[in-house]
Coordinates of C-alpha atoms and ligand atoms in Angstrom, one line a residue:
X1 CA 21.9 -5.6 5.2
X2 CA 20.8 -2.5 3.3
X3 CA 17.1 -1.7 3.4
X4 CA 15.1 -2.6 0.3
X5 CA 13.7 1.0 0.1
X6 CA 15.5 3.9 1.6
X7 CA 14.3 7.5 1.5
X8 CA 16.5 10.3 2.6
X9 CA 15.4 13.9 3.1
X10 CA 13.0 13.7 0.2
X11 CA 11.3 16.9 -0.9
X12 CA 8.9 17.1 -3.8
X13 CA 7.6 20.3 -5.3
X14 CA 4.9 20.3 -7.9
X15 CA 5.3 23.2 -10.3
X16 CA 1.9 24.5 -11.2
X17 CA 0.5 27.5 -13.1
X18 CA -0.5 29.1 -9.8
X19 CA 2.9 28.5 -8.2
X20 CA 5.0 25.9 -6.5
X21 CA 3.3 23.3 -4.2
X22 CA 5.5 21.6 -1.7
X23 CA 4.0 18.1 -1.4
X24 CA 6.8 16.2 0.5
X25 CA 8.9 18.1 3.0
X26 CA 11.8 16.1 4.2
X27 CA 10.7 12.5 4.3
X28 CA 13.1 9.9 5.8
X29 CA 12.2 6.2 6.0
X30 CA 13.5 2.8 5.3
X31 CA 11.7 -0.4 4.6
X32 CA 13.2 -3.9 4.8
X33 CA 12.6 -6.8 2.4
X34 CA 9.6 -8.7 3.4
X35 CA 8.0 -6.0 5.5
X36 CA 4.3 -5.1 5.4
X37 CA 3.9 -1.4 6.1
X38 CA 0.9 0.8 6.0
X39 CA 0.9 4.5 5.2
X40 CA -2.0 6.6 6.6
X41 CA -2.6 10.4 6.4
X42 CA -5.3 12.9 5.8
X43 CA -6.2 14.0 2.3
X44 CA -3.4 15.9 0.6
X45 CA -0.8 14.8 3.2
X46 CA 1.5 13.5 0.4
X47 CA 0.8 9.7 0.5
X48 CA 0.4 9.3 -3.3
X49 CA 3.3 11.6 -4.1
X50 CA 5.5 9.5 -1.8
X51 CA 4.2 6.2 -3.4
X52 CA 5.1 7.4 -6.9
X53 CA 8.7 7.9 -5.7
X54 CA 9.0 4.2 -4.8
X55 CA 9.1 3.2 -8.5
X56 CA 10.4 6.4 -10.0
X57 CA 7.1 7.6 -11.5
X58 CA 8.2 10.8 -9.7
X59 CA 11.7 11.9 -9.0
X60 CA 12.9 13.9 -6.0
X61 CA 13.1 17.7 -6.2
X62 CA 15.8 17.1 -3.6
X63 CA 16.9 14.2 -1.4
X64 CA 17.3 10.6 -2.5
X65 CA 15.2 7.5 -3.0
X66 CA 17.1 4.2 -3.2
X67 CA 15.5 0.9 -4.2
X68 CA 17.6 -2.2 -3.7
X69 CA 20.5 0.3 -3.2
X70 CA 19.9 1.9 -6.6
X71 CA 19.3 5.7 -6.8
X72 CA 15.9 6.2 -8.6
X73 CA 17.0 9.5 -10.1
X74 CA 19.8 7.8 -12.0
X75 CA 18.3 7.1 -15.4
X76 CA 20.4 3.9 -15.8
X77 CA 18.6 2.4 -12.8
X78 CA 15.0 3.1 -14.0
X79 CA 14.6 -0.4 -15.5
X80 CA 15.8 -2.2 -12.4
X81 CA 13.7 0.0 -10.1
X82 CA 10.5 -0.7 -12.1
X83 CA 11.4 -4.5 -12.1
X84 CA 11.6 -4.3 -8.3
X85 CA 8.5 -2.2 -7.5
X86 CA 5.0 -2.7 -8.8
X87 CA 2.1 -0.3 -8.2
X88 CA -1.6 -0.7 -7.8
X89 CA -3.8 2.4 -7.8
X90 CA -7.1 3.4 -6.4
X91 CA -9.4 3.2 -9.5
X92 CA -9.5 -0.3 -11.0
X93 CA -11.1 0.9 -14.2
X94 CA -8.3 3.2 -15.1
X95 CA -5.8 0.3 -14.6
X96 CA -7.4 -2.2 -17.0
X97 CA -5.9 -1.9 -20.4
X98 CA -7.0 -5.0 -22.3
X99 CA -10.4 -6.5 -23.4
X100 CA -9.8 -9.9 -21.9
X101 CA -8.5 -10.7 -18.4
X102 CA -5.5 -12.8 -19.4
X103 CA -4.3 -10.2 -21.9
X104 CA -4.6 -7.6 -19.2
X105 CA -2.4 -9.6 -16.8
X106 CA 0.1 -10.3 -19.6
X107 CA 0.4 -6.7 -20.7
X108 CA 3.4 -5.8 -18.6
X109 CA 5.2 -9.0 -19.5
X110 CA 4.8 -8.5 -23.2
X111 CA 6.7 -5.2 -22.9
X112 CA 9.6 -7.1 -21.3
X113 CA 10.0 -9.3 -24.4
X114 CA 9.4 -12.6 -22.6
X115 CA 8.6 -15.7 -24.6
X116 CA 4.9 -16.4 -25.2
X117 CA 4.8 -19.8 -23.4
X118 CA 6.6 -18.2 -20.4
X119 CA 4.1 -15.4 -20.4
X120 CA 1.2 -17.8 -20.3
X121 CA 2.8 -19.7 -17.4
X122 CA 3.3 -16.5 -15.4
X123 CA -0.2 -15.3 -16.1
X124 CA -1.7 -18.6 -15.0
X125 CA 0.3 -18.4 -11.8
X126 CA -0.6 -14.8 -11.1
X127 CA -4.3 -15.4 -11.7
X128 CA -4.1 -18.4 -9.4
X129 CA -2.4 -16.2 -6.7
X130 CA -5.3 -13.8 -6.7
X131 CA -8.0 -16.5 -6.9
X132 CA -9.2 -15.5 -10.4
X133 CA -8.2 -18.5 -12.5
X134 CA -11.8 -19.1 -13.5
X135 CA -11.9 -15.6 -15.2
X136 CA -9.1 -15.9 -17.7
X137 CA -11.2 -15.2 -20.8
X138 CA -13.7 -12.8 -19.1
X139 CA -14.1 -9.2 -20.2
X140 CA -12.8 -7.1 -17.3
X141 CA -15.9 -4.8 -17.7
X142 CA -18.0 -7.7 -16.5
X143 CA -16.2 -8.0 -13.2
X144 CA -16.9 -6.4 -9.8
X145 CA -14.6 -3.6 -8.5
X146 CA -12.9 -6.1 -6.2
X147 CA -12.3 -8.6 -9.0
X148 CA -10.9 -5.8 -11.2
X149 CA -8.5 -4.8 -8.4
X150 CA -7.4 -8.5 -8.1
X151 CA -6.7 -8.5 -11.8
X152 CA -4.6 -5.3 -11.4
X153 CA -2.7 -7.0 -8.6
X154 CA -2.3 -10.1 -10.8
X155 CA -0.6 -7.9 -13.3
X156 CA 1.9 -6.9 -10.7
X157 CA 2.3 -10.4 -9.4
X158 CA 3.1 -11.6 -12.9
X159 CA 5.9 -9.1 -13.1
X160 CA 7.4 -10.8 -10.0
X161 CA 8.4 -7.6 -8.4
X162 CA 9.8 -7.8 -4.8
X163 CA 7.7 -4.8 -3.7
X164 CA 4.0 -4.1 -4.3
X165 CA 2.9 -0.6 -3.5
X166 CA -0.9 -0.2 -3.2
X167 CA -2.3 3.3 -3.2
X168 CA -5.8 3.1 -1.5
X169 CA -6.7 0.0 -3.5
X170 CA -9.9 -0.5 -1.6
X171 CA -11.2 3.1 -1.6
X172 CA -13.7 2.5 -4.4
X173 CA -14.8 -1.0 -3.2
X174 CA -17.7 -2.3 -1.2
X175 CA -17.0 -4.1 2.1
X176 CA -16.9 -7.5 0.4
X177 CA -14.3 -6.2 -2.2
X178 CA -12.3 -4.6 0.6
X179 CA -12.1 -7.8 2.5
X180 CA -11.0 -9.7 -0.6
X181 CA -8.2 -7.3 -1.3
X182 CA -7.0 -7.2 2.3
X183 CA -6.8 -10.9 2.6
X184 CA -5.0 -11.2 -0.7
X185 CA -2.5 -8.6 0.4
X186 CA -1.9 -10.5 3.6
X187 CA -1.4 -13.7 1.6
X188 CA 1.1 -12.1 -0.7
X189 CA 3.0 -10.8 2.3
X190 CA 3.0 -14.2 3.8
X191 CA 4.6 -15.5 0.5
X192 CA 7.4 -13.1 0.9
X193 CA 6.4 -9.9 -0.9
X194 CA 7.3 -6.5 0.6
X195 CA 4.0 -4.6 0.9
X196 CA 3.5 -0.8 1.1
X197 CA -0.2 -0.3 1.7
X198 CA -1.7 3.2 1.6
X199 CA -5.2 3.3 3.1
X200 CA -7.7 5.5 4.9
X201 CA -9.3 2.5 6.6
X202 CA -7.7 2.2 10.0
X203 CA -8.8 -1.4 10.4
X204 CA -6.7 -2.2 7.3
X205 CA -3.7 -0.3 8.5
X206 CA -3.9 -2.2 11.8
X207 CA -3.0 -5.4 9.9
X208 CA 0.4 -4.1 8.9
X209 CA 3.6 -4.6 10.9
X210 CA 4.4 -0.9 10.9
X211 CA 2.3 2.2 10.3
X212 CA 3.7 5.5 9.0
X213 CA 1.5 8.5 9.8
X214 CA 1.8 11.4 7.3
X215 CA 0.8 15.0 7.7
X216 CA 1.6 17.9 5.5
X217 CA 4.3 16.2 3.5
X218 CA 6.1 14.8 6.6
X219 CA 6.1 11.5 8.4
X220 CA 4.9 12.4 11.8
X221 CA 4.9 9.0 13.5
X222 CA 6.2 5.5 12.8
X223 CA 5.2 2.5 15.0
X224 CA 3.5 -0.8 15.3
X225 CA -0.3 -0.6 14.9
X226 CA -0.5 -1.0 18.7
X227 CA 1.9 1.9 19.3
X228 CA 0.0 4.1 16.8
X229 CA -3.7 3.3 17.3
X230 CA -3.9 2.8 21.1
X231 CA -2.9 6.4 21.4
X232 CA -6.6 7.3 20.8
X233 CA -6.5 10.9 21.9
X234 CA -3.6 11.8 19.7
X235 CA -5.0 10.0 16.7
X236 CA -8.3 11.9 17.1
X237 CA -6.5 15.2 17.4
X238 CA -4.7 14.4 14.2
X239 CA -8.0 13.8 12.5
X240 CA -8.0 10.0 12.3
X241 CA -10.4 7.4 13.3
X242 CA -9.1 4.5 15.3
X243 CA -10.1 0.9 15.0
X244 CA -13.4 0.2 16.7
X245 CA -12.0 -2.0 19.5
X246 CA -9.4 0.7 20.5
X247 CA -12.1 3.3 20.5
X248 CA -14.5 1.2 22.6
X249 CA -11.7 0.3 25.1
X250 CA -11.0 4.1 25.5
X251 CA -14.6 4.7 26.3
X252 CA -14.9 1.8 28.7
X253 CA -11.9 2.9 30.6
X254 CA -14.1 5.1 32.8
X255 CA -16.1 2.0 33.9
X256 CA -13.5 -0.8 33.9
X257 CA -9.9 -1.1 34.6
X258 CA -8.4 -1.9 31.2
X259 CA -4.8 -2.2 29.9
X260 CA -3.5 0.5 27.6
X261 CA -2.8 -1.4 24.5
X262 CA -6.1 -2.7 23.2
X263 CA -6.4 -2.8 19.4
X264 CA -8.5 -5.8 18.3
X265 CA -11.9 -7.2 19.3
X266 CA -10.2 -10.3 20.8
X267 CA -8.0 -8.2 23.0
X268 CA -10.9 -6.2 24.2
X269 CA -13.0 -9.3 24.9
X270 CA -10.1 -10.8 26.8
X271 CA -9.5 -7.7 28.9
X272 CA -13.1 -7.3 29.8
X273 CA -13.3 -11.0 30.7
X274 CA -10.5 -10.6 33.2
Ligands
ADP301 P1 -2.6 12.3 -0.6 O1 -2.3 11.1 -1.5 O2 -2.1 12.1 0.8 O3 -4.0 12.7 -0.6 P2 -1.0 13.7 -2.6 O4 0.3 13.2 -2.6 O5 -2.0 13.4 -3.7 O6 -1.7 13.5 -1.2 O7 -0.9 15.3 -2.6 C1 0.0 16.0 -1.8 C2 -0.1 17.5 -2.1 O8 0.3 17.8 -3.4 C3 -1.6 18.1 -2.1 O9 -1.6 19.4 -1.6 C4 -2.0 18.0 -3.5 O10 -2.9 19.0 -3.8 C5 -0.7 18.3 -4.2 N1 -0.6 17.7 -5.5 C6 -0.7 16.4 -5.8 N2 -0.6 16.1 -7.1 C7 -0.3 17.3 -7.7 C8 -0.1 17.7 -9.0 N3 0.0 16.8 -10.0 N4 0.1 19.0 -9.3 C9 0.1 19.9 -8.3 N5 -0.1 19.6 -7.0 C10 -0.3 18.3 -6.7
MG302 MG1 -3.6 9.9 -2.6

Protein backbone atom coordinates (compact mmCIF):
# COMPACT_ATOMS: atom_id res chain seq x y z
CA UNK A 1 0.00 0.00 0.00
CA UNK A 2 1.12 3.50 -0.79
CA UNK A 3 2.15 5.67 2.16
CA UNK A 4 -0.41 8.26 3.25
CA UNK A 5 2.27 10.97 3.13
CA UNK A 6 5.34 10.74 0.97
CA UNK A 7 8.02 13.40 0.63
CA UNK A 8 10.68 13.06 -2.06
CA UNK A 9 13.79 15.20 -2.27
CA UNK A 10 11.94 18.19 -0.89
CA UNK A 11 13.77 21.50 -1.01
CA UNK A 12 12.21 24.74 0.12
CA UNK A 13 13.74 28.16 -0.43
CA UNK A 14 12.25 31.31 1.11
CA UNK A 15 12.81 34.36 -1.06
CA UNK A 16 13.49 37.34 1.17
CA UNK A 17 14.63 40.91 0.64
CA UNK A 18 18.02 39.96 2.02
CA UNK A 19 18.36 36.95 -0.28
CA UNK A 20 17.38 33.30 -0.53
CA UNK A 21 17.03 31.17 2.58
CA UNK A 22 17.26 27.40 2.10
CA UNK A 23 14.92 25.99 4.78
CA UNK A 24 14.53 22.39 3.58
CA UNK A 25 17.46 20.71 1.91
CA UNK A 26 16.50 17.34 0.44
CA UNK A 27 13.93 15.83 2.79
CA UNK A 28 12.73 12.27 2.15
CA UNK A 29 10.18 10.52 4.32
CA UNK A 30 7.04 8.49 4.24
CA UNK A 31 4.32 8.12 6.84
CA UNK A 32 1.71 5.36 6.80
CA UNK A 33 -1.96 5.70 7.65
CA UNK A 34 -2.50 5.37 11.39
CA UNK A 35 1.07 6.17 12.41
CA UNK A 36 2.00 8.53 15.25
CA UNK A 37 5.27 10.26 14.42
CA UNK A 38 7.08 13.03 16.25
CA UNK A 39 9.38 15.57 14.64
CA UNK A 40 12.06 17.17 16.78
CA UNK A 41 14.84 19.57 15.86
CA UNK A 42 16.56 22.68 17.09
CA UNK A 43 15.10 26.12 16.35
CA UNK A 44 15.24 26.97 12.67
CA UNK A 45 15.91 23.37 11.59
CA UNK A 46 12.87 23.45 9.27
CA UNK A 47 10.14 21.67 11.25
CA UNK A 48 7.40 24.26 10.64
CA UNK A 49 8.37 24.64 7.00
CA UNK A 50 8.06 20.88 6.57
CA UNK A 51 4.72 20.81 8.44
CA UNK A 52 3.25 23.41 6.08
CA UNK A 53 4.08 21.20 3.11
CA UNK A 54 1.88 18.41 4.46
CA UNK A 55 -1.29 20.36 3.67
CA UNK A 56 -0.03 22.54 0.84
CA UNK A 57 0.22 25.75 2.86
CA UNK A 58 3.66 25.79 1.25
CA UNK A 59 4.65 24.17 -2.02
CA UNK A 60 8.05 22.64 -2.82
CA UNK A 61 10.71 24.76 -4.46
CA UNK A 62 11.80 21.40 -5.85
CA UNK A 63 10.95 17.80 -5.05
CA UNK A 64 7.52 16.35 -4.36
CA UNK A 65 5.00 15.94 -1.57
CA UNK A 66 2.23 13.37 -2.01
CA UNK A 67 -0.81 13.10 0.25
CA UNK A 68 -2.89 9.99 -0.32
CA UNK A 69 -1.01 9.63 -3.60
CA UNK A 70 -1.90 13.16 -4.71
CA UNK A 71 0.80 15.64 -5.69
CA UNK A 72 0.30 18.73 -3.46
CA UNK A 73 1.71 21.07 -6.08
CA UNK A 74 -1.03 20.13 -8.55
CA UNK A 75 -3.71 22.78 -7.99
CA UNK A 76 -6.49 20.31 -8.79
CA UNK A 77 -5.52 18.33 -5.69
CA UNK A 78 -5.50 21.21 -3.23
CA UNK A 79 -9.04 20.57 -2.03
CA UNK A 80 -8.51 16.87 -1.42
CA UNK A 81 -5.16 17.49 0.28
CA UNK A 82 -6.76 19.95 2.72
CA UNK A 83 -9.61 17.50 3.35
CA UNK A 84 -7.03 14.90 4.33
CA UNK A 85 -4.66 16.92 6.48
CA UNK A 86 -5.61 19.28 9.31
CA UNK A 87 -3.18 21.59 11.08
CA UNK A 88 -2.92 22.83 14.65
CA UNK A 89 -0.41 25.57 15.41
CA UNK A 90 1.52 26.78 18.40
CA UNK A 91 -0.43 29.84 19.45
CA UNK A 92 -4.01 29.00 20.44
CA UNK A 93 -5.05 32.66 20.40
CA UNK A 94 -4.20 33.13 16.75
CA UNK A 95 -6.28 30.07 15.80
CA UNK A 96 -9.56 31.08 17.39
CA UNK A 97 -11.76 32.87 14.88
CA UNK A 98 -15.23 33.04 16.47
CA UNK A 99 -16.70 34.57 19.64
CA UNK A 100 -18.36 31.34 20.81
CA UNK A 101 -16.73 27.93 21.08
CA UNK A 102 -19.27 26.02 18.94
CA UNK A 103 -19.05 28.60 16.14
CA UNK A 104 -15.30 28.34 16.21
CA UNK A 105 -15.38 24.56 15.84
CA UNK A 106 -18.00 24.90 13.06
CA UNK A 107 -15.98 27.46 11.10
CA UNK A 108 -14.17 25.07 8.78
CA UNK A 109 -17.34 23.08 8.11
CA UNK A 110 -19.39 26.13 7.13
CA UNK A 111 -16.87 26.75 4.38
CA UNK A 112 -17.50 23.23 3.07
CA UNK A 113 -21.19 23.94 2.51
CA UNK A 114 -22.43 21.20 4.84
CA UNK A 115 -26.08 21.28 6.00
CA UNK A 116 -26.59 23.08 9.36
CA UNK A 117 -27.95 20.03 11.24
CA UNK A 118 -25.01 17.94 10.03
CA UNK A 119 -22.65 20.69 11.15
CA UNK A 120 -24.19 20.71 14.62
CA UNK A 121 -23.84 16.94 14.83
CA UNK A 122 -20.17 17.04 13.83
CA UNK A 123 -19.41 19.92 16.20
CA UNK A 124 -20.99 18.02 19.10
CA UNK A 125 -18.96 14.91 18.29
CA UNK A 126 -15.76 16.92 17.97
CA UNK A 127 -16.28 18.76 21.28
CA UNK A 128 -17.01 15.43 22.89
CA UNK A 129 -13.79 13.98 21.45
CA UNK A 130 -11.72 16.72 23.10
CA UNK A 131 -13.70 16.63 26.38
CA UNK A 132 -15.06 20.15 25.91
CA UNK A 133 -18.78 19.42 25.53
CA UNK A 134 -19.59 21.56 28.55
CA UNK A 135 -18.09 24.66 26.92
CA UNK A 136 -20.18 24.95 23.76
CA UNK A 137 -21.47 28.45 24.37
CA UNK A 138 -18.42 29.75 26.20
CA UNK A 139 -16.35 32.64 24.91
CA UNK A 140 -12.97 31.22 23.87
CA UNK A 141 -11.30 34.20 25.55
CA UNK A 142 -12.49 32.80 28.90
CA UNK A 143 -10.70 29.49 28.39
CA UNK A 144 -7.22 28.39 29.49
CA UNK A 145 -4.50 27.92 26.88
CA UNK A 146 -4.91 24.15 27.03
CA UNK A 147 -8.67 24.44 26.56
CA UNK A 148 -8.18 26.78 23.60
CA UNK A 149 -5.84 24.26 21.99
CA UNK A 150 -8.44 21.55 22.53
CA UNK A 151 -10.97 23.76 20.74
CA UNK A 152 -8.52 24.24 17.88
CA UNK A 153 -8.07 20.45 17.75
CA UNK A 154 -11.87 20.02 17.83
CA UNK A 155 -12.02 22.21 14.72
CA UNK A 156 -9.73 19.77 12.93
CA UNK A 157 -11.54 16.71 14.32
CA UNK A 158 -14.82 18.15 12.98
CA UNK A 159 -13.27 18.30 9.51
CA UNK A 160 -12.70 14.52 9.80
CA UNK A 161 -9.24 14.66 8.23
CA UNK A 162 -7.19 11.44 8.21
CA UNK A 163 -4.07 13.28 9.32
CA UNK A 164 -3.61 15.82 12.10
CA UNK A 165 -0.38 17.81 12.05
CA UNK A 166 0.38 19.62 15.31
CA UNK A 167 3.20 22.17 15.26
CA UNK A 168 4.43 22.62 18.85
CA UNK A 169 0.87 22.71 20.19
CA UNK A 170 2.04 22.69 23.81
CA UNK A 171 4.82 25.27 23.54
CA UNK A 172 2.73 28.01 25.14
CA UNK A 173 0.96 25.84 27.72
CA UNK A 174 1.57 25.11 31.39
CA UNK A 175 2.36 21.52 32.45
CA UNK A 176 -1.33 20.77 33.07
CA UNK A 177 -2.27 22.03 29.59
CA UNK A 178 0.58 20.04 28.06
CA UNK A 179 -0.62 16.83 29.70
CA UNK A 180 -4.16 17.46 28.46
CA UNK A 181 -3.02 17.90 24.88
CA UNK A 182 -0.70 14.91 24.89
CA UNK A 183 -3.33 12.57 26.28
CA UNK A 184 -5.85 13.89 23.75
CA UNK A 185 -3.39 13.31 20.90
CA UNK A 186 -2.77 9.75 22.10
CA UNK A 187 -6.51 9.14 22.24
CA UNK A 188 -7.02 10.47 18.70
CA UNK A 189 -4.23 8.20 17.51
CA UNK A 190 -5.84 5.23 19.24
CA UNK A 191 -9.05 6.07 17.35
CA UNK A 192 -7.22 5.77 14.05
CA UNK A 193 -5.94 9.25 13.24
CA UNK A 194 -2.53 9.65 11.67
CA UNK A 195 -0.60 12.04 13.92
CA UNK A 196 2.40 14.19 13.03
CA UNK A 197 3.50 15.87 16.22
CA UNK A 198 6.21 18.54 16.29
CA UNK A 199 7.58 19.25 19.73
CA UNK A 200 10.61 20.41 21.62
CA UNK A 201 9.56 18.38 24.67
CA UNK A 202 11.45 15.11 24.45
CA UNK A 203 9.11 13.33 26.87
CA UNK A 204 6.30 14.06 24.41
CA UNK A 205 8.29 12.82 21.41
CA UNK A 206 9.02 9.64 23.36
CA UNK A 207 5.30 8.80 23.18
CA UNK A 208 5.35 8.54 19.36
CA UNK A 209 5.94 5.35 17.36
CA UNK A 210 8.70 6.95 15.31
CA UNK A 211 10.80 10.05 15.82
CA UNK A 212 12.28 12.17 13.01
CA UNK A 213 15.24 14.31 14.03
CA UNK A 214 15.78 17.41 11.91
CA UNK A 215 18.85 19.58 11.57
CA UNK A 216 19.52 22.35 9.08
CA UNK A 217 16.72 21.47 6.74
CA UNK A 218 17.50 17.76 6.66
CA UNK A 219 16.24 14.68 8.43
CA UNK A 220 19.24 13.44 10.29
CA UNK A 221 17.81 10.39 12.07
CA UNK A 222 14.63 8.33 12.03
CA UNK A 223 13.89 5.69 14.62
CA UNK A 224 11.75 4.47 17.45
CA UNK A 225 11.95 6.61 20.61
CA UNK A 226 14.15 3.87 22.08
CA UNK A 227 16.53 4.00 19.14
CA UNK A 228 16.68 7.78 19.19
CA UNK A 229 16.73 8.70 22.86
CA UNK A 230 18.83 5.99 24.40
CA UNK A 231 21.72 7.29 22.32
CA UNK A 232 22.26 9.90 25.02
CA UNK A 233 25.71 11.08 23.99
CA UNK A 234 24.71 11.69 20.38
CA UNK A 235 21.50 13.47 21.28
CA UNK A 236 23.42 15.79 23.60
CA UNK A 237 25.96 16.49 20.92
CA UNK A 238 23.11 17.48 18.60
CA UNK A 239 21.83 19.87 21.25
CA UNK A 240 18.84 17.91 22.55
CA UNK A 241 17.75 16.95 26.00
CA UNK A 242 16.79 13.34 26.49
CA UNK A 243 13.94 12.06 28.66
CA UNK A 244 14.88 12.13 32.34
CA UNK A 245 14.93 8.33 32.77
CA UNK A 246 17.34 7.88 29.83
CA UNK A 247 19.59 10.59 31.23
CA UNK A 248 19.55 9.09 34.73
CA UNK A 249 20.26 5.62 33.36
CA UNK A 250 23.28 7.02 31.51
CA UNK A 251 24.62 8.61 34.70
CA UNK A 252 23.97 5.51 36.80
CA UNK A 253 25.85 3.32 34.37
CA UNK A 254 29.11 4.07 36.18
CA UNK A 255 27.72 2.57 39.37
CA UNK A 256 25.34 -0.14 38.16
CA UNK A 257 25.28 -2.58 35.29
CA UNK A 258 22.30 -1.36 33.26
CA UNK A 259 20.97 -2.36 29.84
CA UNK A 260 21.40 0.08 26.97
CA UNK A 261 17.82 0.83 26.03
CA UNK A 262 16.24 2.56 29.00
CA UNK A 263 13.74 5.28 28.17
CA UNK A 264 10.96 5.33 30.75
CA UNK A 265 10.90 5.58 34.55
CA UNK A 266 9.37 2.10 34.67
CA UNK A 267 12.19 0.60 32.63
CA UNK A 268 14.77 2.29 34.83
CA UNK A 269 13.09 1.10 38.04
CA UNK A 270 12.88 -2.43 36.65
CA UNK A 271 16.55 -2.46 35.61
CA UNK A 272 17.73 -1.13 38.98
CA UNK A 273 15.58 -3.65 40.79
CA UNK A 274 17.28 -6.48 38.91
P1 LIG B 1 11.61 25.44 12.93
O1 LIG B 1 10.13 25.32 12.87
O2 LIG B 1 12.33 24.13 13.01
O3 LIG B 1 12.07 26.37 14.02
P2 LIG B 1 11.30 26.90 10.43
O4 LIG B 1 10.74 25.95 9.45
O5 LIG B 1 10.38 27.88 11.05
O6 LIG B 1 12.12 26.09 11.54
O7 LIG B 1 12.47 27.71 9.73
C1 LIG B 1 13.49 27.10 8.97
C2 LIG B 1 14.40 28.18 8.41
O8 LIG B 1 13.68 28.99 7.49
C3 LIG B 1 14.93 29.14 9.48
O9 LIG B 1 16.22 29.51 9.14
C4 LIG B 1 13.99 30.32 9.38
O10 LIG B 1 14.65 31.50 9.77
C5 LIG B 1 13.64 30.34 7.91
N1 LIG B 1 12.30 30.86 7.68
C6 LIG B 1 11.15 30.37 8.20
N2 LIG B 1 10.08 31.07 7.73
C7 LIG B 1 10.57 32.00 6.89
C8 LIG B 1 9.98 33.02 6.09
N3 LIG B 1 8.64 33.20 6.07
N4 LIG B 1 10.81 33.79 5.36
C9 LIG B 1 12.13 33.61 5.37
N5 LIG B 1 12.76 32.67 6.09
C10 LIG B 1 12.00 31.87 6.85
MG1 LIG C 1 8.60 26.01 14.14
